[in-house]
Short mmCIF file of C-alpha atoms in Angstrom, two decimals:
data_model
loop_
_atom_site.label_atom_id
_atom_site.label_comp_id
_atom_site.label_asym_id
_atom_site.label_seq_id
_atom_site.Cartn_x
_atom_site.Cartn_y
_atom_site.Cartn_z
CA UNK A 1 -34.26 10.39 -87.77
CA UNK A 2 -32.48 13.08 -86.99
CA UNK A 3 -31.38 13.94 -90.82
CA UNK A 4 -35.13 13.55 -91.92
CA UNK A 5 -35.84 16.13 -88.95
CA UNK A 6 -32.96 18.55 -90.37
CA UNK A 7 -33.93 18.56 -94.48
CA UNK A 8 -37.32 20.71 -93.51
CA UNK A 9 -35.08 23.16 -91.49
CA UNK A 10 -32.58 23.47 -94.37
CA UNK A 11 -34.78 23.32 -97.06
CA UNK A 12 -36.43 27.01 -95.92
CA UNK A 13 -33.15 28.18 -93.48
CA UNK A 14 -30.24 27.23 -95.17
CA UNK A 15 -29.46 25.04 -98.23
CA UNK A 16 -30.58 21.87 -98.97
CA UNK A 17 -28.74 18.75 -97.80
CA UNK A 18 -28.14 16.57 -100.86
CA UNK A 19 -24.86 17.42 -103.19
CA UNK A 20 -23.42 19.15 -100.29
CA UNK A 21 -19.87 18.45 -101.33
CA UNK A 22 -20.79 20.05 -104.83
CA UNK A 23 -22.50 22.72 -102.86
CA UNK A 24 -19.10 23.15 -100.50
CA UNK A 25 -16.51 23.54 -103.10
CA UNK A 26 -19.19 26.23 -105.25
CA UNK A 27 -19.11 27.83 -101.71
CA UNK A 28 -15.35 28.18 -101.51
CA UNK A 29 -14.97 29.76 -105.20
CA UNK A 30 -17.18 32.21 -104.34
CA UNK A 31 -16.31 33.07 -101.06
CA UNK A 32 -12.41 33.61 -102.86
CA UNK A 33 -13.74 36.01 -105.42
CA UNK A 34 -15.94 37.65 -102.80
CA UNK A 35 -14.36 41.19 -101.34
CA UNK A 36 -17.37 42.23 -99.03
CA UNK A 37 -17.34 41.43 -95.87
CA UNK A 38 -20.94 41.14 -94.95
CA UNK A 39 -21.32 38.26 -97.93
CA UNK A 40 -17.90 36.42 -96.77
CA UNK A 41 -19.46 36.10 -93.12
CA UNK A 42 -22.96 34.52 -95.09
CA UNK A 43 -20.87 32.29 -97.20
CA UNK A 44 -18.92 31.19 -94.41
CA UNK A 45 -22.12 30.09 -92.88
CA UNK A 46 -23.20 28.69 -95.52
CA UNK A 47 -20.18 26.86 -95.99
CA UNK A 48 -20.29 25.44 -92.59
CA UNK A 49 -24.12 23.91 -93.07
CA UNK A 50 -23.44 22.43 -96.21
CA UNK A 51 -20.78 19.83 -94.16
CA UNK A 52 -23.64 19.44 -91.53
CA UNK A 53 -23.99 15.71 -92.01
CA UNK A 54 -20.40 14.96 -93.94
CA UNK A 55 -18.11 16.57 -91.92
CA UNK A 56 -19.48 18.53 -89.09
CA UNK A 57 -16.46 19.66 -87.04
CA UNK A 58 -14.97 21.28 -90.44
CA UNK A 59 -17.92 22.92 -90.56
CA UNK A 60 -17.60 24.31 -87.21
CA UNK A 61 -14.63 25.88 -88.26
CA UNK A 62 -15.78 28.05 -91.36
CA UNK A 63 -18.71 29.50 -89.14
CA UNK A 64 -16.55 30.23 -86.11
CA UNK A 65 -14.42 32.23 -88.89
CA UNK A 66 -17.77 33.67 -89.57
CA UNK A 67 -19.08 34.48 -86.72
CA UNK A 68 -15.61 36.27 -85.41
CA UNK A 69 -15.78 38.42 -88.50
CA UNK A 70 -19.34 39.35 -88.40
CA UNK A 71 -18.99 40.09 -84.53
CA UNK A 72 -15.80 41.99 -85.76
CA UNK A 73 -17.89 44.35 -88.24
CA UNK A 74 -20.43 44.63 -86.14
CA UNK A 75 -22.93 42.78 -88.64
CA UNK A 76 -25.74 41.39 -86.36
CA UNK A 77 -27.86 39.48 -89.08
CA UNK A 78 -24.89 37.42 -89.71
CA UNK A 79 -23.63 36.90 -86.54
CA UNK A 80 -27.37 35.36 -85.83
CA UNK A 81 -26.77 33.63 -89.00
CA UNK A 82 -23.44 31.80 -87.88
CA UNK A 83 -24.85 31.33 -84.43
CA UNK A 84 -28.13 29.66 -85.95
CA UNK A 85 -25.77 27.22 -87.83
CA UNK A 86 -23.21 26.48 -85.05
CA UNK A 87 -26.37 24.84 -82.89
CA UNK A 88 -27.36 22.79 -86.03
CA UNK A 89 -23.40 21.62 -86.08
CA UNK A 90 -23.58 21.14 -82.17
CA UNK A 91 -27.12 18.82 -82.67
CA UNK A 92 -26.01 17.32 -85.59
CA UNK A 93 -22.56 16.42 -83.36
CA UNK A 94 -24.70 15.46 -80.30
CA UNK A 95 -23.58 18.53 -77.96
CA UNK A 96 -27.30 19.53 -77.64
CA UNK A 97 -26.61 21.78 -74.43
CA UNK A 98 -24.10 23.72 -76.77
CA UNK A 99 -26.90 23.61 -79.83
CA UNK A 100 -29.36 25.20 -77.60
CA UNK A 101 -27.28 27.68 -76.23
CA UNK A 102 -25.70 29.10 -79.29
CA UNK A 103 -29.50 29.05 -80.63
CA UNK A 104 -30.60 31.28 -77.82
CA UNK A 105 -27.77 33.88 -78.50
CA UNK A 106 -29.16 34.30 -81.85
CA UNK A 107 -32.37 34.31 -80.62
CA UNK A 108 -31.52 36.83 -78.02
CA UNK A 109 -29.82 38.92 -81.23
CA UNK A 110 -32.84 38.68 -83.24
CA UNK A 111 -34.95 39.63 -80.93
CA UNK A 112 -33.03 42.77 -80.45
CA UNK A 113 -32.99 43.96 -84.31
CA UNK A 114 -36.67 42.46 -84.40
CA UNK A 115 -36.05 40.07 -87.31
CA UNK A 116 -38.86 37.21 -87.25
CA UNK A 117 -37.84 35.08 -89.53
CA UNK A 118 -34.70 35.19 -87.48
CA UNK A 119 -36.71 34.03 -84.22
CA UNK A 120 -38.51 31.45 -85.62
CA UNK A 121 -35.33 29.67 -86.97
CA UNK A 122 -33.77 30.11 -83.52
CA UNK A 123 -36.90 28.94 -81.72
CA UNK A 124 -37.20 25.89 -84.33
CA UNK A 125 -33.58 25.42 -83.89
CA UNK A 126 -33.83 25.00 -79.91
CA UNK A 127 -36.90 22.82 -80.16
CA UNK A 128 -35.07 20.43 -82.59
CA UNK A 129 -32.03 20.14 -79.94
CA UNK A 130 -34.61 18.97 -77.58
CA UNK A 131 -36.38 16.61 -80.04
CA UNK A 132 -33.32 15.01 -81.12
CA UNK A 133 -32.41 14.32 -77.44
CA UNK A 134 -35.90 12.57 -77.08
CA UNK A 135 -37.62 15.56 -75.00
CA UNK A 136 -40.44 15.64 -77.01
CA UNK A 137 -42.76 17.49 -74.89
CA UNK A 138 -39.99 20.74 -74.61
CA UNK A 139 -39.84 20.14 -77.99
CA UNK A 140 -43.37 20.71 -78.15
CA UNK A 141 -43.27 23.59 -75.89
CA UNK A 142 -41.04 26.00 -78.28
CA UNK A 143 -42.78 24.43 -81.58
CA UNK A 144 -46.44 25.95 -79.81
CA UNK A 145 -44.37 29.19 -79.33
CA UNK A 146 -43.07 29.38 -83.11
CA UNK A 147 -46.22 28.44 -85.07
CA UNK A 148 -48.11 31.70 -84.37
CA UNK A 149 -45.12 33.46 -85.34
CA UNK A 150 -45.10 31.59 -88.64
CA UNK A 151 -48.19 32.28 -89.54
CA UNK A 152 -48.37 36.05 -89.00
CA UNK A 153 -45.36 35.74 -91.46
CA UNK A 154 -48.01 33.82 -94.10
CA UNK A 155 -45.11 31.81 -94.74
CA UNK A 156 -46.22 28.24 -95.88
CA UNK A 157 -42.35 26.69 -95.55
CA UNK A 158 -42.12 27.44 -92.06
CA UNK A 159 -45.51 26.38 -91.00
CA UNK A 160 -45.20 23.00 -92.69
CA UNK A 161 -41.87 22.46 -91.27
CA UNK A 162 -42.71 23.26 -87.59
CA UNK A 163 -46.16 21.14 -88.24
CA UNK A 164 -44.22 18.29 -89.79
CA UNK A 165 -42.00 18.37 -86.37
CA UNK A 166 -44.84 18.47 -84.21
CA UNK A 167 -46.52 15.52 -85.91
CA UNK A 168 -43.48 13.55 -85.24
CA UNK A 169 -43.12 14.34 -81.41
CA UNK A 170 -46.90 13.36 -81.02
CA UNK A 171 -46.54 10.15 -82.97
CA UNK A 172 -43.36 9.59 -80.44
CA UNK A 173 -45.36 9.99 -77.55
CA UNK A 174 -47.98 8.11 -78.04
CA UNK A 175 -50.68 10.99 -79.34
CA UNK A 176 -51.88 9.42 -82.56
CA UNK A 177 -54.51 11.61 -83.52
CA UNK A 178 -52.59 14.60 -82.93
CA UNK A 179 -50.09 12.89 -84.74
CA UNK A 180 -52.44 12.87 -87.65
CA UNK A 181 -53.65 16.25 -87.30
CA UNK A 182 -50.25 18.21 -87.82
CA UNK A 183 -49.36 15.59 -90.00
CA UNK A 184 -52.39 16.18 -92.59
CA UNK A 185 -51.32 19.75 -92.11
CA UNK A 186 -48.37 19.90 -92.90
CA UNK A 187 -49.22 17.75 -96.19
CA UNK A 188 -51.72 20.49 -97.22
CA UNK A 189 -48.58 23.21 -96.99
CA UNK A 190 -46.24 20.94 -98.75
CA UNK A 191 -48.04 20.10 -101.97
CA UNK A 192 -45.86 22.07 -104.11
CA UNK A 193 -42.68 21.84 -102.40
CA UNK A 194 -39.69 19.62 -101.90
CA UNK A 195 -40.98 18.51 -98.49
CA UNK A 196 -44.25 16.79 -99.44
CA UNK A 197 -42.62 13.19 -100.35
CA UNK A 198 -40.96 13.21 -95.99
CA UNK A 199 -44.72 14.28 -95.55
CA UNK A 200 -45.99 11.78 -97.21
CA UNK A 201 -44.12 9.11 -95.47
CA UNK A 202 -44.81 11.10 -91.96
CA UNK A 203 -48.46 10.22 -92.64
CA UNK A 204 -48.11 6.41 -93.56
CA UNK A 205 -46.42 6.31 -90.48
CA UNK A 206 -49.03 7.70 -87.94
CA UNK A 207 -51.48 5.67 -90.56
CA UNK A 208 -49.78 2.62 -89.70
CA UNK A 209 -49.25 3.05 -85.79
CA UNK A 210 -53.34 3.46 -85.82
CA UNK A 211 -53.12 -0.06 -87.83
CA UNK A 212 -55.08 1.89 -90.97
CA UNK A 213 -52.35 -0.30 -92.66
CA UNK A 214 -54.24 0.02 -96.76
CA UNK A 215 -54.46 3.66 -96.07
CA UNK A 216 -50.59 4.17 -95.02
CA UNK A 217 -49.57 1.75 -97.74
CA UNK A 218 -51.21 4.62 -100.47
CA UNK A 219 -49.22 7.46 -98.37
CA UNK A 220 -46.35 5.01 -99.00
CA UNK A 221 -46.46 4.53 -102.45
CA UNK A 222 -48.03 8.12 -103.36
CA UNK A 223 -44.34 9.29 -101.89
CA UNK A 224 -41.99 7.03 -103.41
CA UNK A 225 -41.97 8.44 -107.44
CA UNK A 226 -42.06 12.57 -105.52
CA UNK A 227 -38.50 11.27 -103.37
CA UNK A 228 -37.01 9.99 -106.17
CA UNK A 229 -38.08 12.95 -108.71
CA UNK A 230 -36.22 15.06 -106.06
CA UNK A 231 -33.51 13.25 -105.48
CA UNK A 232 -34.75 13.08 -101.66
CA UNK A 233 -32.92 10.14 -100.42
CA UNK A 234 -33.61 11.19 -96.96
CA UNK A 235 -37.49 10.28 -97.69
CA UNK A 236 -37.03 7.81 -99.72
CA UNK A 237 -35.00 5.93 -96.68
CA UNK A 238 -37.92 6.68 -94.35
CA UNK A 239 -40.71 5.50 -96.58
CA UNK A 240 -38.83 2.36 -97.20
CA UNK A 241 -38.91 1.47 -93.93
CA UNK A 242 -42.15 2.23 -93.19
CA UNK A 243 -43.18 -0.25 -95.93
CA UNK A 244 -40.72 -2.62 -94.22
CA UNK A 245 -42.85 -1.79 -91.11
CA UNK A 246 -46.04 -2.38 -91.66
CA UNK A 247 -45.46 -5.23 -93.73
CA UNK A 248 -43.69 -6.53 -90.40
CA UNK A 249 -47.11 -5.67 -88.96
CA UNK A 250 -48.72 -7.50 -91.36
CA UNK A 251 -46.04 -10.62 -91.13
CA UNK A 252 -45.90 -10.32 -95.01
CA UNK A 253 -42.36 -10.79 -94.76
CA UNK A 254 -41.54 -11.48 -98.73
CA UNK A 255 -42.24 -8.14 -98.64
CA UNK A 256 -40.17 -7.10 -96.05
CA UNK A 257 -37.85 -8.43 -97.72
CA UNK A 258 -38.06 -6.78 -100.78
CA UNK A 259 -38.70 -3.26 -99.23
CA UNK A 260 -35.59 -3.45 -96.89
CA UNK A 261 -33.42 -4.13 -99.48
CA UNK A 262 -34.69 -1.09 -100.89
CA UNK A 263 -34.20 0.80 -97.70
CA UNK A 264 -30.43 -0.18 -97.67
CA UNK A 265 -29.63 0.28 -101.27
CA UNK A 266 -31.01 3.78 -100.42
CA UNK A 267 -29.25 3.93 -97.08
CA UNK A 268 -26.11 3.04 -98.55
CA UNK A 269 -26.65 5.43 -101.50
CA UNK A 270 -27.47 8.29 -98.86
CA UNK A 271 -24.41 7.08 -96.42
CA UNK A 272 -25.67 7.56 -93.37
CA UNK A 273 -24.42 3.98 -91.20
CA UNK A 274 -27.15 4.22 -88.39
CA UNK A 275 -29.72 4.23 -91.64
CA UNK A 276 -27.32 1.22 -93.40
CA UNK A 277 -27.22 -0.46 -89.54
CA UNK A 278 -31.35 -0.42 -89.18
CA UNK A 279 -31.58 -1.46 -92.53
CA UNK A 280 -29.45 -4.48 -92.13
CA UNK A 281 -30.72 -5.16 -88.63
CA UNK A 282 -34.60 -5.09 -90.70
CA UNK A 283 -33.25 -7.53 -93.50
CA UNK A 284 -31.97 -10.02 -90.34
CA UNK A 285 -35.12 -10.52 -88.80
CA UNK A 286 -37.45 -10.87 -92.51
CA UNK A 287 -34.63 -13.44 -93.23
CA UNK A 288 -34.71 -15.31 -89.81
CA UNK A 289 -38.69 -15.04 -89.65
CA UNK A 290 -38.80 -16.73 -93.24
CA UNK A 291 -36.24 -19.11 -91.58
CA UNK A 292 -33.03 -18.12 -94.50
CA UNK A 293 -30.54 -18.80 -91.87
CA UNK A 294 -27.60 -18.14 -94.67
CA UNK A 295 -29.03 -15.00 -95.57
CA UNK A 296 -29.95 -14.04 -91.83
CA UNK A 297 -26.38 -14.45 -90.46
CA UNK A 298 -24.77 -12.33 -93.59
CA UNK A 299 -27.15 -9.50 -92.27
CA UNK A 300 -26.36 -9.74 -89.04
CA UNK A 301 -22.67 -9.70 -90.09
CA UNK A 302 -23.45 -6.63 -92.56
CA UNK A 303 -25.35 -5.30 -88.99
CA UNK A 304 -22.65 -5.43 -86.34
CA UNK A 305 -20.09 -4.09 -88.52
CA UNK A 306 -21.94 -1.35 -89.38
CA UNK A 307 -22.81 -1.17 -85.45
CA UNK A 308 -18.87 -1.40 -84.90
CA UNK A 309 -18.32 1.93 -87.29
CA UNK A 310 -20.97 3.66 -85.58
CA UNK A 311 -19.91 3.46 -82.30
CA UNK A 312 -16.34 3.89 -82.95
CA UNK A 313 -17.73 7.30 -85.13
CA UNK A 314 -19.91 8.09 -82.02
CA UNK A 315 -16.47 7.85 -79.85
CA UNK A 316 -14.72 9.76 -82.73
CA UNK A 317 -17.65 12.45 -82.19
CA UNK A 318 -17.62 12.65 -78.39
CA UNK A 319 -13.96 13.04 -78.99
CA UNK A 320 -15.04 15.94 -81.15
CA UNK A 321 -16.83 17.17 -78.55
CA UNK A 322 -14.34 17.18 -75.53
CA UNK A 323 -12.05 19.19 -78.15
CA UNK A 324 -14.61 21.78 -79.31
CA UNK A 325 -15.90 22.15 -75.65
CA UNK A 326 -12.40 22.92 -74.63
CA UNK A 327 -11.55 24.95 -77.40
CA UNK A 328 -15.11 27.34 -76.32
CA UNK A 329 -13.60 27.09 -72.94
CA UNK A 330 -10.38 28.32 -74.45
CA UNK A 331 -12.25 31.22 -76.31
CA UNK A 332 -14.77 32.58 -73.75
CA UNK A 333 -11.59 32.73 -71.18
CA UNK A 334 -9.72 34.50 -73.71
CA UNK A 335 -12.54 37.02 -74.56
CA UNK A 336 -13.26 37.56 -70.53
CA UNK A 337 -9.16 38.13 -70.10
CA UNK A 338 -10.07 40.83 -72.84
CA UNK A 339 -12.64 42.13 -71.31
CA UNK A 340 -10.85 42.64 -68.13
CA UNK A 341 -7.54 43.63 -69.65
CA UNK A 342 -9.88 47.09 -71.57
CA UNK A 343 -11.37 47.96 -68.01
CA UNK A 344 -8.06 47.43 -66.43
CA UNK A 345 -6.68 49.67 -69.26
CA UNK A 346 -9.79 52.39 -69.09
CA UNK A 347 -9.51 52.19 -65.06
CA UNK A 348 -5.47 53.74 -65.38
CA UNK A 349 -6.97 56.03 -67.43
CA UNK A 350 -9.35 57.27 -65.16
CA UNK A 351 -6.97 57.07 -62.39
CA UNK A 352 -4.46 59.20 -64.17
CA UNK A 353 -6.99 61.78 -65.32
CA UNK A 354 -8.16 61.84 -61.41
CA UNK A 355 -4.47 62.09 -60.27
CA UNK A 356 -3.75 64.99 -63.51
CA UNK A 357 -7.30 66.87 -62.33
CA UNK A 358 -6.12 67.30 -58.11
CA UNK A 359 -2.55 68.20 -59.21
CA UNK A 360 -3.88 70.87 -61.29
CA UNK A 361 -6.55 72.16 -58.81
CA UNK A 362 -3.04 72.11 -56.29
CA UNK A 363 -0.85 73.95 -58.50
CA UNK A 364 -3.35 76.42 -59.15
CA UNK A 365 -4.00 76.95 -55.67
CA UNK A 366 0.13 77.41 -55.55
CA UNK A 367 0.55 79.88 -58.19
CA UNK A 368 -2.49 81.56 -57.78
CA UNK A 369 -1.77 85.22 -55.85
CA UNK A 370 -4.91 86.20 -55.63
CA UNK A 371 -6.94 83.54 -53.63
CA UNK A 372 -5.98 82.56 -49.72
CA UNK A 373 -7.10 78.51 -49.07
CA UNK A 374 -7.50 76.95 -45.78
CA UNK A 375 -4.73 74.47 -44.72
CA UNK A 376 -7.71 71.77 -44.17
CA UNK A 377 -8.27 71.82 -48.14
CA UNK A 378 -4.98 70.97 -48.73
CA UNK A 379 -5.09 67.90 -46.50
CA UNK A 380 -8.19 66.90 -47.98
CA UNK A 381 -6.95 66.82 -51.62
CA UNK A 382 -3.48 65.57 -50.25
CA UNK A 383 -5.43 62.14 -48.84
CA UNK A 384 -7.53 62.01 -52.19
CA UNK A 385 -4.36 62.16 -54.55
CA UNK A 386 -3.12 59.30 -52.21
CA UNK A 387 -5.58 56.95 -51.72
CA UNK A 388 -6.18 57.52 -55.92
CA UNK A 389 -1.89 57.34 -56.71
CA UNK A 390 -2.19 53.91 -54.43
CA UNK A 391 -4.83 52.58 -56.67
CA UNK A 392 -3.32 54.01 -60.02
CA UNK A 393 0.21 51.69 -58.93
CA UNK A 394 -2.27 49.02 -57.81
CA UNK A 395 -3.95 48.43 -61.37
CA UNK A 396 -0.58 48.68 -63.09
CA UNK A 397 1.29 46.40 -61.22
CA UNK A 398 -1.47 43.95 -60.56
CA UNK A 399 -1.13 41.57 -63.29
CA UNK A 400 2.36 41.21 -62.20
CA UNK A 401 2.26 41.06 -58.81
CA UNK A 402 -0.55 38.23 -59.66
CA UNK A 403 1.53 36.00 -61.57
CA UNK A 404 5.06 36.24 -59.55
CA UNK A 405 3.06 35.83 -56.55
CA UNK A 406 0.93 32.76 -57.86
CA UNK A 407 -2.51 34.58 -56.58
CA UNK A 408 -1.12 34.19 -53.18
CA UNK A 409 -3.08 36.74 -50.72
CA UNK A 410 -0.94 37.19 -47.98
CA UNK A 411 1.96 37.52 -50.80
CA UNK A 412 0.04 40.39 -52.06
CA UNK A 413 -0.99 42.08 -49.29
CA UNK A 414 2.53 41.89 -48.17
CA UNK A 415 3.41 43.85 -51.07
CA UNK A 416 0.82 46.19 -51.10
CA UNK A 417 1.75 47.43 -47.20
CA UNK A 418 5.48 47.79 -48.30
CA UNK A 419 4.09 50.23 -51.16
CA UNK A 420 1.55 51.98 -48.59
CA UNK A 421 4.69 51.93 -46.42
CA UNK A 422 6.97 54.03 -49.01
CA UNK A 423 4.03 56.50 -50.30
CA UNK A 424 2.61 57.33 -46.98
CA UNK A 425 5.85 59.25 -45.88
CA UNK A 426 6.21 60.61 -49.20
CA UNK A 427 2.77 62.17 -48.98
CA UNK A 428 3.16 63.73 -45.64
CA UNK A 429 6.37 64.97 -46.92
CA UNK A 430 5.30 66.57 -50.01
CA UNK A 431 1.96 67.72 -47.65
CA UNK A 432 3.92 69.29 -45.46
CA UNK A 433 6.06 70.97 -48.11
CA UNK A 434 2.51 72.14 -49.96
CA UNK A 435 1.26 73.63 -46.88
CA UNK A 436 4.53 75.48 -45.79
CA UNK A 437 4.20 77.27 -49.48
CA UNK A 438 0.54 77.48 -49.24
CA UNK A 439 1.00 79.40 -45.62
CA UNK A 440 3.77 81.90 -46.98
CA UNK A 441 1.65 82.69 -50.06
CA UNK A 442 -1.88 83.46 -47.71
CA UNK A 443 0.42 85.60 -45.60
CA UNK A 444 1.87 87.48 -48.23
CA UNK A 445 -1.49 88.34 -50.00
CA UNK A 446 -2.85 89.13 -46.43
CA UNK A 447 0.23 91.65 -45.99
CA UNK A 448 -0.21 92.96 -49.58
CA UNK A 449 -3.73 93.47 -48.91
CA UNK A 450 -2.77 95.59 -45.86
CA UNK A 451 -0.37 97.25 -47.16
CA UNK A 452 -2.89 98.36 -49.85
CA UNK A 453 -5.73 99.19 -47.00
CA UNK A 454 -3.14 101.75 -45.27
CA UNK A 455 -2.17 103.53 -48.78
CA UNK A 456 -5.47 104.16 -49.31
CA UNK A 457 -5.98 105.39 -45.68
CA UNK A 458 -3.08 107.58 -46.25
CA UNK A 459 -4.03 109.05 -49.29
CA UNK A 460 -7.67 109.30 -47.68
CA UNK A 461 -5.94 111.36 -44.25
CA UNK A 462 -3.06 113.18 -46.85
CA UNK A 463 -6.53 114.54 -48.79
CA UNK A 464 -8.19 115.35 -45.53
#
């Protein structure tokens, strides 16, 4: 289900999902003959969605490569590009908590550059995290939010892909005739487009759940020829088995029969083992109904085997997981030791421009032999080029002092009394010095000053 789910966002996101290892290698000639950057982070992207259901975790490594370079040249609709296709990588892997949240950063992105076609695929991208893990009704929630979105952008594609979604979560939960009502919908959108044969088999479906079993038979049928003419084995697979369903229904099971070995020749074709694994599990119970024990037991055979590679590919995937998990882990503490390394780095700066700025002022005050300054100023400043010297040694030595010490508090503190211990002297010293020289210049501009009061007395008497 979920691959049926992912052609409609594909087909109007992306790229389409059949011939996607033709698709990859095109990909990777271009993206060696391409120079600008802007188009190597979108083929990178595209790259990395075209392994969505072959190969996901080499995907995830062409759109990490994109997303570092599009976050490195600032490019913002590609960086919401590569974080749109990471959360299809993460769903399509089963991490939907890491889908959802690498959908919301693009959302977040879009929002800020005020791309809407850029918000609805995050939004749709979100809501199909939360479908695939069975949450229909949050599903539901972000599909409601999307659809006016999609329509003020008039753009047929979208709506019939969000209303195609929404038909499914209602026929999941129960809600048959809104089932039918998005479904119908999203049929009258998709006449003319490569989604129309999954909408097809989306209404015989619903049809058959309301037991209109003639009428979901012609949905049926009317989609077969459109999958194949399209090369859509994703609806071809589902419409197969909703033959095999309602004939089930109908306990016509010849038919069954005949329509699930349709469904796994098509499964098979497609290569997807939970389709080959429902196919053969179908084919078991039309055999053991009709009471073919020989052929019943070779499907159940064909069934657990295919069961056994699933689950060992579901182990390999939650494997996958636990590695790209870490390896995020890896990244974000890497980009926060970054972080923290540039303010550590812009914090000595300001620190040494503070320490430059009051060593000026004090100099100036020195050599200047015109203005007299109160002691009291001196101590002031004297305290403020301390208490900003301790912290300058502080943020330099810090990293150090962190890892010889372990982290250890008392360790630390120990270390930073020893160095309050040694500048605290130092800075009464050199205070003491300051003010001595500070003193002996007031007093000699005070005596030149009188000096040049009683000349001009003198002259002022001598005149007289």
């Amino acid at each position: 289900m979920k691959r049926t789910i992912f052609f409609w966002l594909l087909s109007f996101y992306i790229i389409p999902v059949f011939a996607q290892s033709r698709l990859a290698d095109s990909l990777k000639l271009l993206l060696q003959k391409e120079k600008q950057d802007t188009d190597r982070v979108l083929l990178l992207a595209k790259i990395g969605t075209s392994y969505l259901f072959e190969k996901p975790e080499i995907g995830l490594t062409y759109v990490e490569q994109g997303l570092e370079l599009s976050r490195a040249i600032k490019y913002k609709r590609g960086e919401f590009t590569c974080l749109n296709a990471l959360g299809h990588l993460n769903r399509i892997i089963g991490n939907y908590t890491s889908g959802i949240k690498y959908h919301l950063q693009a959302l977040q992105i879009c929002e800020m550059i005020n791309d809407q076609n850029g918000v609805v695929a995050s939004y749709f991208g979100i809501a199909g995290n939360y479908e695939d893990e069975r949450d229909y009704k949050e599903a539901l929630l972000y599909y409601y939010k999307i659809k006016p979105l999609a329509e003020s952008l008039n753009n047929m594609e979208y709506l019939g892909g969000i209303e195609l979604s929404m038909g499914l979560c209602f026929l999941n939960l129960g809600q048959l005739d809104s089932a039918l009502k998005y479904e119908q919908n999203a049929y009258g959108r998709q006449l003319n487009s490569q989604g129309k044969a999954l909408a097809l088999a989306r209404l015989g479906s619903t049809h058959t759940a309301m037991n209109n079993y003639d009428v979901a038979l012609g949905f049926y049928r009317m989609g077969i020829p459109v999958a194949i003419a399209n090369s859509d084995n994703n609806a071809l697979t589902e419409l197969y088995s909703g033959i095999f369903t309602l004939f089930q229904k109908r306990q016509q099971y010849d038919s069954c029969i005949y329509y699930g070995k349709k469904e796994l020749a098509t499964a098979q074709e497609f290569g997807g083992p939970g389709a080959i694994a429902a196919a053969c599990s179908d084919l078991f119970t039309s055999y053991k109904k009709n009471n073919i024990t020989d052929s019943a037991l070779k499907y159940l055979e064909l069934a657990t085997i295919t069961k056994d590679t699933l689950i060992t590919q579901e182990k390999i995937k939650q494997q996958q997981i636990l590695a790209f998990q870490e390896k995020s882990r890896q990244q974000e503490k890497q980009a926060e030791l970054k972080i923290a390394a540039e303010k550590r780095k812009q914090d000595i700066q300001f620190a040494a421009i503070a320490i430059g700025v009051i060593c000026f002022i004090l100099l100036f005050l020195l050599l200047s032999r015109s203005i007299v300054i109160n002691a009291n100023w001196i101590r002031f400043l004297g305290v403020l080029a301390l208490l900003v010297s301790f912290e300058f040694i502080n943020l330099i030595i810090h990293p150090y002092l962190s890892s010889y010490t372990n982290d250890s508090p008392i360790l630390m503190l120990c270390v930073l009394v020893i160095i309050s211990a040694m500048l605290i002297p130092l800075h009464h010293k050199i205070e003491k010095r300051i003010i001595e020289k500070m003193v002996k210049k007031n007093t000699a501009i005070r005596l030149a000053a009188a000096r040049k009061t009683i000349e001009k007395l003198e002259k002022k008497s001598g005149n007289v």
